[in-house]
Structure formats: C-alpha cells, structure tokens
mmCIF file of C-alpha atoms in Angstrom:
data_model
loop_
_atom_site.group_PDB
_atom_site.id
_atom_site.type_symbol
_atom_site.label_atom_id
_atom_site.label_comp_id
_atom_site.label_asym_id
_atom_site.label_seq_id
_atom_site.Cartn_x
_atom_site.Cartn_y
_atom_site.Cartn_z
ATOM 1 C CA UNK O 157 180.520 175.047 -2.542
ATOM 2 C CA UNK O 158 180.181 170.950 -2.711
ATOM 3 C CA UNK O 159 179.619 171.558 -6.797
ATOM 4 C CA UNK O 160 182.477 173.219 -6.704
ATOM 5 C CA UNK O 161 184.575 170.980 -5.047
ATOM 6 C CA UNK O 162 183.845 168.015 -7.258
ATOM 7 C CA UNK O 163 184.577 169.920 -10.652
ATOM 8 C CA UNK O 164 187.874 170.560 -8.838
ATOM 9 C CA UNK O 165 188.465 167.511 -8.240
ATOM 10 C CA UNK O 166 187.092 165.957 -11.540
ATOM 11 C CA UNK O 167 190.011 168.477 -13.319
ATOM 12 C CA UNK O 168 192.350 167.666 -11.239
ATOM 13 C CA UNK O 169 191.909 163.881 -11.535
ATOM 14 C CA UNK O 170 192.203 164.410 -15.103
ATOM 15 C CA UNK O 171 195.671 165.635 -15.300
ATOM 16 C CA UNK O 172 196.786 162.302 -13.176
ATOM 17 C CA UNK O 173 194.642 160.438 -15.562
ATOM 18 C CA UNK O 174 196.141 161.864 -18.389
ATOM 19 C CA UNK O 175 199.777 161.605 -16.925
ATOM 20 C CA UNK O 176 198.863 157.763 -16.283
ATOM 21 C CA UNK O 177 198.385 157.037 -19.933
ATOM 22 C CA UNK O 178 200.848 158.320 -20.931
ATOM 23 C CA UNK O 179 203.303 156.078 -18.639
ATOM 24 C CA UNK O 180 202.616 152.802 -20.294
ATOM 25 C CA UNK O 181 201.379 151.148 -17.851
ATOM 26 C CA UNK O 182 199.545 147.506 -17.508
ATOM 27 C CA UNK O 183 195.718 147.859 -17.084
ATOM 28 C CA UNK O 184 196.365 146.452 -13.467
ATOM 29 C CA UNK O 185 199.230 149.209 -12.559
ATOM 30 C CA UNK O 186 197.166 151.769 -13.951
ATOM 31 C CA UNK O 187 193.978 150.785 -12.216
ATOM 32 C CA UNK O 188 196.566 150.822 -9.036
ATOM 33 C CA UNK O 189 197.884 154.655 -10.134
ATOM 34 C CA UNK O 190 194.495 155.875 -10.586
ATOM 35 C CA UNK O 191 193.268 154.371 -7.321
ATOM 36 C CA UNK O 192 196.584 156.338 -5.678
ATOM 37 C CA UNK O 193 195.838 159.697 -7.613
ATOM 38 C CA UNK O 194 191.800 159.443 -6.629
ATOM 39 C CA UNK O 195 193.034 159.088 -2.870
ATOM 40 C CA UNK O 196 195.277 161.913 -2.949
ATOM 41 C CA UNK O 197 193.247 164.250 -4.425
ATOM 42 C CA UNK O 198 190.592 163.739 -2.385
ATOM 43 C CA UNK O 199 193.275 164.325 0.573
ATOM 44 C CA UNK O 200 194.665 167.475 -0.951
ATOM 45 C CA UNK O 201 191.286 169.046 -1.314
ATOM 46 C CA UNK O 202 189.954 168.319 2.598
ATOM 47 C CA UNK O 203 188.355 164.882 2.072
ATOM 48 C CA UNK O 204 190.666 162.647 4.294
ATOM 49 C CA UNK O 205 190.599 159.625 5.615
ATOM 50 C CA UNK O 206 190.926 158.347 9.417
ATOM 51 C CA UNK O 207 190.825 154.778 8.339
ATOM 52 C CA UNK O 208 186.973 152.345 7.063
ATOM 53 C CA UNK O 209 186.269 152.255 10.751
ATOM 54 C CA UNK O 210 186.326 155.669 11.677
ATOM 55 C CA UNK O 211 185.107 156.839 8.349
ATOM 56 C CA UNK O 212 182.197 155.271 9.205
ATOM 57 C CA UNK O 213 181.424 157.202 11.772
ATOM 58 C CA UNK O 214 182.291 160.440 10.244
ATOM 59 C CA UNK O 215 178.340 161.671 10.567
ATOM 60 C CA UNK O 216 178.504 160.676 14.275
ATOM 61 C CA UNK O 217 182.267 163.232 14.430
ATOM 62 C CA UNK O 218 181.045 165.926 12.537
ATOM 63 C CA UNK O 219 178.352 166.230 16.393
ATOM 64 C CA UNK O 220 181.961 166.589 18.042
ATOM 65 C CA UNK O 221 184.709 168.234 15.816
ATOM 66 C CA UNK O 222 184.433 171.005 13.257
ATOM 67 C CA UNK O 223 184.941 169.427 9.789
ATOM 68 C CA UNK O 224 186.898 165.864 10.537
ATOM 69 C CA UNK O 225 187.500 164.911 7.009
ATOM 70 C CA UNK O 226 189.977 167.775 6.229
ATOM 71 C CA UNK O 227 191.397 167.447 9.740
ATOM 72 C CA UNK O 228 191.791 164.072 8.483
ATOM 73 C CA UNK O 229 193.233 165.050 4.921
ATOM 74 C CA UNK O 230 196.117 167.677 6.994
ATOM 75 C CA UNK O 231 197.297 164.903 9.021
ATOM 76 C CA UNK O 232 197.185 162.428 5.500
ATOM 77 C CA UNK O 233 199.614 164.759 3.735
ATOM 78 C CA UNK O 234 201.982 164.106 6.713
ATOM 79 C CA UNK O 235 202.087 160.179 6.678
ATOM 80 C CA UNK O 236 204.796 158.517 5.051
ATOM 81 C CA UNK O 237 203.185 155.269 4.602
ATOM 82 C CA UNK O 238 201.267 156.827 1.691
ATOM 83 C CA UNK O 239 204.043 157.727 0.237
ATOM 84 C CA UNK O 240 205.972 154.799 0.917
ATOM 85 C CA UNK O 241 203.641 152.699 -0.682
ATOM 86 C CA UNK O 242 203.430 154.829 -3.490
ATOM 87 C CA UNK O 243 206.871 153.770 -4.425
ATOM 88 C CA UNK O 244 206.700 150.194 -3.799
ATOM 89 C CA UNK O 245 204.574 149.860 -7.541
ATOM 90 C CA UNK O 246 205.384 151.233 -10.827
ATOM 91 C CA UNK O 247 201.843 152.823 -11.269
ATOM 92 C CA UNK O 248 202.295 153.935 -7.285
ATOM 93 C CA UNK O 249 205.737 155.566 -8.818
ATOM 94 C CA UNK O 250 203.921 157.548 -11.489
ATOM 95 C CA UNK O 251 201.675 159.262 -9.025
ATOM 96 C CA UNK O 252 204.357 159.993 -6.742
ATOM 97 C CA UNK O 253 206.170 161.685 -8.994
ATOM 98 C CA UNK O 254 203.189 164.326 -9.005
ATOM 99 C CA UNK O 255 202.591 164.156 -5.504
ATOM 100 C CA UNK O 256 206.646 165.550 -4.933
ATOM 101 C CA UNK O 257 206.151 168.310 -8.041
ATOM 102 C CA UNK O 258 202.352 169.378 -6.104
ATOM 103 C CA UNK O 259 203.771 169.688 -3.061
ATOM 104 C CA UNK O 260 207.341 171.472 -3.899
ATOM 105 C CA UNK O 261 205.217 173.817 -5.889
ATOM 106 C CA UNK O 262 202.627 174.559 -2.665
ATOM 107 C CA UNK O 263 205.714 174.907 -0.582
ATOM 108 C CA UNK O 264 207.799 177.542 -3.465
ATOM 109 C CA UNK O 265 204.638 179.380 -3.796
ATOM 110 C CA UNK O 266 203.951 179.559 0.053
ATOM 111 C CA UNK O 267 207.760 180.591 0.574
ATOM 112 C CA UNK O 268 207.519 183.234 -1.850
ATOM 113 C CA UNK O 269 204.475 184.869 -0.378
ATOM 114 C CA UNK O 270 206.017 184.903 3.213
ATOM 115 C CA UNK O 271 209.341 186.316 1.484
ATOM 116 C CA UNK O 272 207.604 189.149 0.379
ATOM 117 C CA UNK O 273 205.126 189.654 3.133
ATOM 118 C CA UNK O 274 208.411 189.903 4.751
ATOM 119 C CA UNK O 275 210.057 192.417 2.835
ATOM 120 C CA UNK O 276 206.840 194.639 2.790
ATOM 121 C CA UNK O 277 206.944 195.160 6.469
ATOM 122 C CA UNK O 278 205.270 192.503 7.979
ATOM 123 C CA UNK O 279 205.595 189.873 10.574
ATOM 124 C CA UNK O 280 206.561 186.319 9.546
ATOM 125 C CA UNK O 281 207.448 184.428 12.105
ATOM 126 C CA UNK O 282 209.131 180.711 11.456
ATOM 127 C CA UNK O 283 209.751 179.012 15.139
ATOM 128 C CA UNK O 284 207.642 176.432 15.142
ATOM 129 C CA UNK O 285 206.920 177.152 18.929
ATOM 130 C CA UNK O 286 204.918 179.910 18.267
ATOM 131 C CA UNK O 287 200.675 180.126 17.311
ATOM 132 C CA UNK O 288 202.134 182.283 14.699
ATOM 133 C CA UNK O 289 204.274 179.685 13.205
ATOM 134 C CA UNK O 290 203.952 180.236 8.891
ATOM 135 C CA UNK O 291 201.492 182.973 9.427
ATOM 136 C CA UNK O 292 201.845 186.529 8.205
ATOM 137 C CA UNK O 293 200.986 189.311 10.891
ATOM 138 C CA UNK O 294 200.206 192.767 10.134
ATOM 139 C CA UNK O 295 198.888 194.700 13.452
ATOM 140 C CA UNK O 296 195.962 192.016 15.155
ATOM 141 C CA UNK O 297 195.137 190.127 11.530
ATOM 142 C CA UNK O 298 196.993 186.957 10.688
ATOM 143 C CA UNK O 299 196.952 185.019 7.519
ATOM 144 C CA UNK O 300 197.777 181.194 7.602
ATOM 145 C CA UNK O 301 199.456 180.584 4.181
ATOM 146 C CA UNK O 302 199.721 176.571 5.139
ATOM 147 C CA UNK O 303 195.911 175.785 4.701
ATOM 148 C CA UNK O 304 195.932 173.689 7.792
ATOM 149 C CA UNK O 305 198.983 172.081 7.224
ATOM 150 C CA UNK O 306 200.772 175.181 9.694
ATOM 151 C CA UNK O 307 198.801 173.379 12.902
ATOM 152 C CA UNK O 308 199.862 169.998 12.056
ATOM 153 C CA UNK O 309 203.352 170.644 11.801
ATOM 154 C CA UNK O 310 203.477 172.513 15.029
ATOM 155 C CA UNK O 311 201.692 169.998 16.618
ATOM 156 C CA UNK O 312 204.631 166.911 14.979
ATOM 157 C CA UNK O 313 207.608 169.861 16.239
ATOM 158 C CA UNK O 314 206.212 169.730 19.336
ATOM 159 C CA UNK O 315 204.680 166.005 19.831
ATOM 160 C CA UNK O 316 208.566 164.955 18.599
ATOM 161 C CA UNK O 317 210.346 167.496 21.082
ATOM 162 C CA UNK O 318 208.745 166.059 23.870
ATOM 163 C CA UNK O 319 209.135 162.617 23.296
ATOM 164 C CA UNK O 320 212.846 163.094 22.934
ATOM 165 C CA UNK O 321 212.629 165.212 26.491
ATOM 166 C CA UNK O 322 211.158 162.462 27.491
ATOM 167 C CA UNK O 323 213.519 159.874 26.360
ATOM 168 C CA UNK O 324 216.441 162.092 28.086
ATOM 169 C CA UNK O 325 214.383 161.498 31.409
ATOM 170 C CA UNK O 326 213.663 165.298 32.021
ATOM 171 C CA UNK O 327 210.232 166.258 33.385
ATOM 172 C CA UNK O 328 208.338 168.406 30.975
ATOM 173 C CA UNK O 329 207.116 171.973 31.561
ATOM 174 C CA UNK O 330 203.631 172.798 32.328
ATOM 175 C CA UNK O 331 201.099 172.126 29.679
ATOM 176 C CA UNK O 332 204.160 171.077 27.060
ATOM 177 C CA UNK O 333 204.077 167.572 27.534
ATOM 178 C CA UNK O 334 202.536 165.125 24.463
ATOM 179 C CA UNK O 335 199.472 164.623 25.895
ATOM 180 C CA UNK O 336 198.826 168.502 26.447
ATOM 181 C CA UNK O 337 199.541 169.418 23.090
ATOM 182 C CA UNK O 338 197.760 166.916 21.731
ATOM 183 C CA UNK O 339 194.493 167.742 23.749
ATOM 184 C CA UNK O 340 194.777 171.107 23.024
ATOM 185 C CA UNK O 341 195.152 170.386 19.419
ATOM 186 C CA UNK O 342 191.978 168.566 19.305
ATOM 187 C CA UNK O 343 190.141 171.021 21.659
ATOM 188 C CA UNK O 344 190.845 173.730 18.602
ATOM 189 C CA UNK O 345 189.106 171.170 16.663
ATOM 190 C CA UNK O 346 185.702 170.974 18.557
ATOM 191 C CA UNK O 347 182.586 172.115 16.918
ATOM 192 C CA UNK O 348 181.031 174.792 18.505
ATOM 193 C CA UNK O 349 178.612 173.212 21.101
ATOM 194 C CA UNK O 350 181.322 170.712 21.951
ATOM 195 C CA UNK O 351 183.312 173.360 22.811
ATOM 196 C CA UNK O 352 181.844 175.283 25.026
ATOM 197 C CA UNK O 353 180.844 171.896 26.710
ATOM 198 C CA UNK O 354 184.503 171.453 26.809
ATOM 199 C CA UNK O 355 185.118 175.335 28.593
ATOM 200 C CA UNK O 356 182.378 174.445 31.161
ATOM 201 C CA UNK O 357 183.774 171.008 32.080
ATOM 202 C CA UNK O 358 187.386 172.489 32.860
ATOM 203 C CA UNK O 359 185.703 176.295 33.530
ATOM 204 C CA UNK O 360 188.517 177.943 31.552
ATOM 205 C CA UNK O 361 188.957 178.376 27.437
ATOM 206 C CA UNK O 362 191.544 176.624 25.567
ATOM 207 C CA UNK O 363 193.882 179.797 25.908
ATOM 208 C CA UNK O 364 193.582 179.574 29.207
ATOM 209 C CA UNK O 365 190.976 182.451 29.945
ATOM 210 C CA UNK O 366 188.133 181.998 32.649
ATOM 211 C CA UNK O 367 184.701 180.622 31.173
ATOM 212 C CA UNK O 368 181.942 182.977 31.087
ATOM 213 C CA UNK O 369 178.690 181.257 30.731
#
C-alpha cells in the first residue's frame, strides 16, 4: 500500500514537473513551483500537514486519532491561504493553475456519478445538514463519493451557520452549537481504543446510543 502510494505520487509529481518546464520559469520560481506542487500532492493523496509543530508529533496522534495526516490533508484542500499564496508568485501561479483544473475535474467527475446514481434509483441527498450529505444510498449501504472531503464540508456548513446564529444573538439548539460539532467531528476521528475510552468517559456513543462495556 505505502509502495504504492509513492509511485503515485512520483507520477503525479512528474506531470507538475513537466508542466513547470515548460513555463519558463527562473531556477528560483521553479524551485518555488515545485516546492508548491510537492506540497499539494502530498495533500491530495492523504499526507497533510497540521503545521512543523504538530507534525512532529504525528507518531504521538496516530495513539489518539485514526490516520491524522489525511485528516490533516481534507482540512488542507479547504484553506485558502494555500491557495492564496499560490498566486502571490509566478511559479506559485503555474501550480495553481493545476490545482483549479484537479479539483474542477474531482468535482465534474463526482457530480456526474451522483447524477446518475440519481437517475438509477437511488438516494442522493445534497443538504449539507444531513450524515448523508454527497453520499449515495441504496437500502442500508452508503457510498461517500467526496473521499473525506464530504465530512469537512459539513463540518465548515455547520461551524459557519452557527457562528452567524451566534452573531444574531440566538441561543443554539442542543448539540448544534460550534463546539458540539466540532467535538463530535473529532470524536469520529478517534482511533479505536481512544474511542471507546471516549464512550466510557461520557457512557453513551457518539450517536448518542448507551455504552455497553
């Protein structure tokens, strides 16, 4: 599986690379364009980054959360200061360019698929409210066509839809507020034995249901 990653990386890198040279570039811009293409690949295939400090300590996370780094690498794809620094170089520029076409051809591709899922008879739901969010659901089974990135964008909805409740001074309902959603986002996150430390702590499962030792 690891092997596997890397050659997909290695080809993918190679069709920045080859994109870069092609640009004209000065050694210095491209050095910058192949920094920005290394970082995003690594981001769009699970390898993210929660900032040197906290990267650090990734060994010490992986104890606590189920696979940090492409937690890390969803929440990447959603932050525009990547992006916006992208565009503040020329080399930065280059790479952005195939950042925009990678992820407009994810999103046709993902679009598509829930089109016809949707035409075939099944259930697509797209309120962001819902668990279902993205997801195509045919009896009990559900397939998440966003590779992660369906969570995180629930979890920015929601995270943004309370913050402007709370910036029209209403109360929020139960378990909706910011810091619920957020806790319950990371509790989905916890590896295994954290988890069930978690259930025991609060005697009750993150969907609510009594613990059961």
């Amino acid at each position: 599986f690891t092997t596997a990653g890397n050659v997909q990386r290695v080809e993918a890198f190679n069709q920045y690379a080859n994109v870069i040279d092609r640009a004209g570039l000065s050694p210095e811009e491209a050095l910058r364009a192949d920094k920005a293409a290394a970082q995003w690949i690594n981001i769009t295939t699970g390898r993210g980054s929660l900032g040197k400090r906290l990267d650090n300590a990734m060994e010490g996370l992986n104890y606590f959360f189920f696979s940090p780094r492409y937690v890390a690498s969803r929440l990447n794809i959603f932050n525009p200061a990547m992006y916006i620094r992208n565009a503040a170089s020329p080399g930065g520029r280059v790479v952005l360019k195939q950042q925009m076409g990678d992820l407009m051809q994810f999103a046709s591709v993902v679009a598509t698929t829930l089109y016809l899922a949707k035409q075939a008879g099944a259930d697509v739901t797209l309120n962001p409210k819902s668990a279902d969010f993205g997801k195509i659901k045919v009896g009990t089974w559900r397939w998440d066509m966003g590779a992660g990135l369906q969570q995180v964008m629930r979890l920015i909805y929601r995270v943004g839809a309370d913050i402007g409740r709370a910036g029209k001074g209403e109360k929020p309902k139960f378990g909706e507020s910011a810091i619920d959603i957020g806790e319950t986002f990371l509790s989905y996150k916890l590896s295994p034995p954290a988890g069930v430390f978690r259930d025991f702590i609060k005697q009750r499962t993150v969907d609510t249901k009594p613990f059961i030792a």
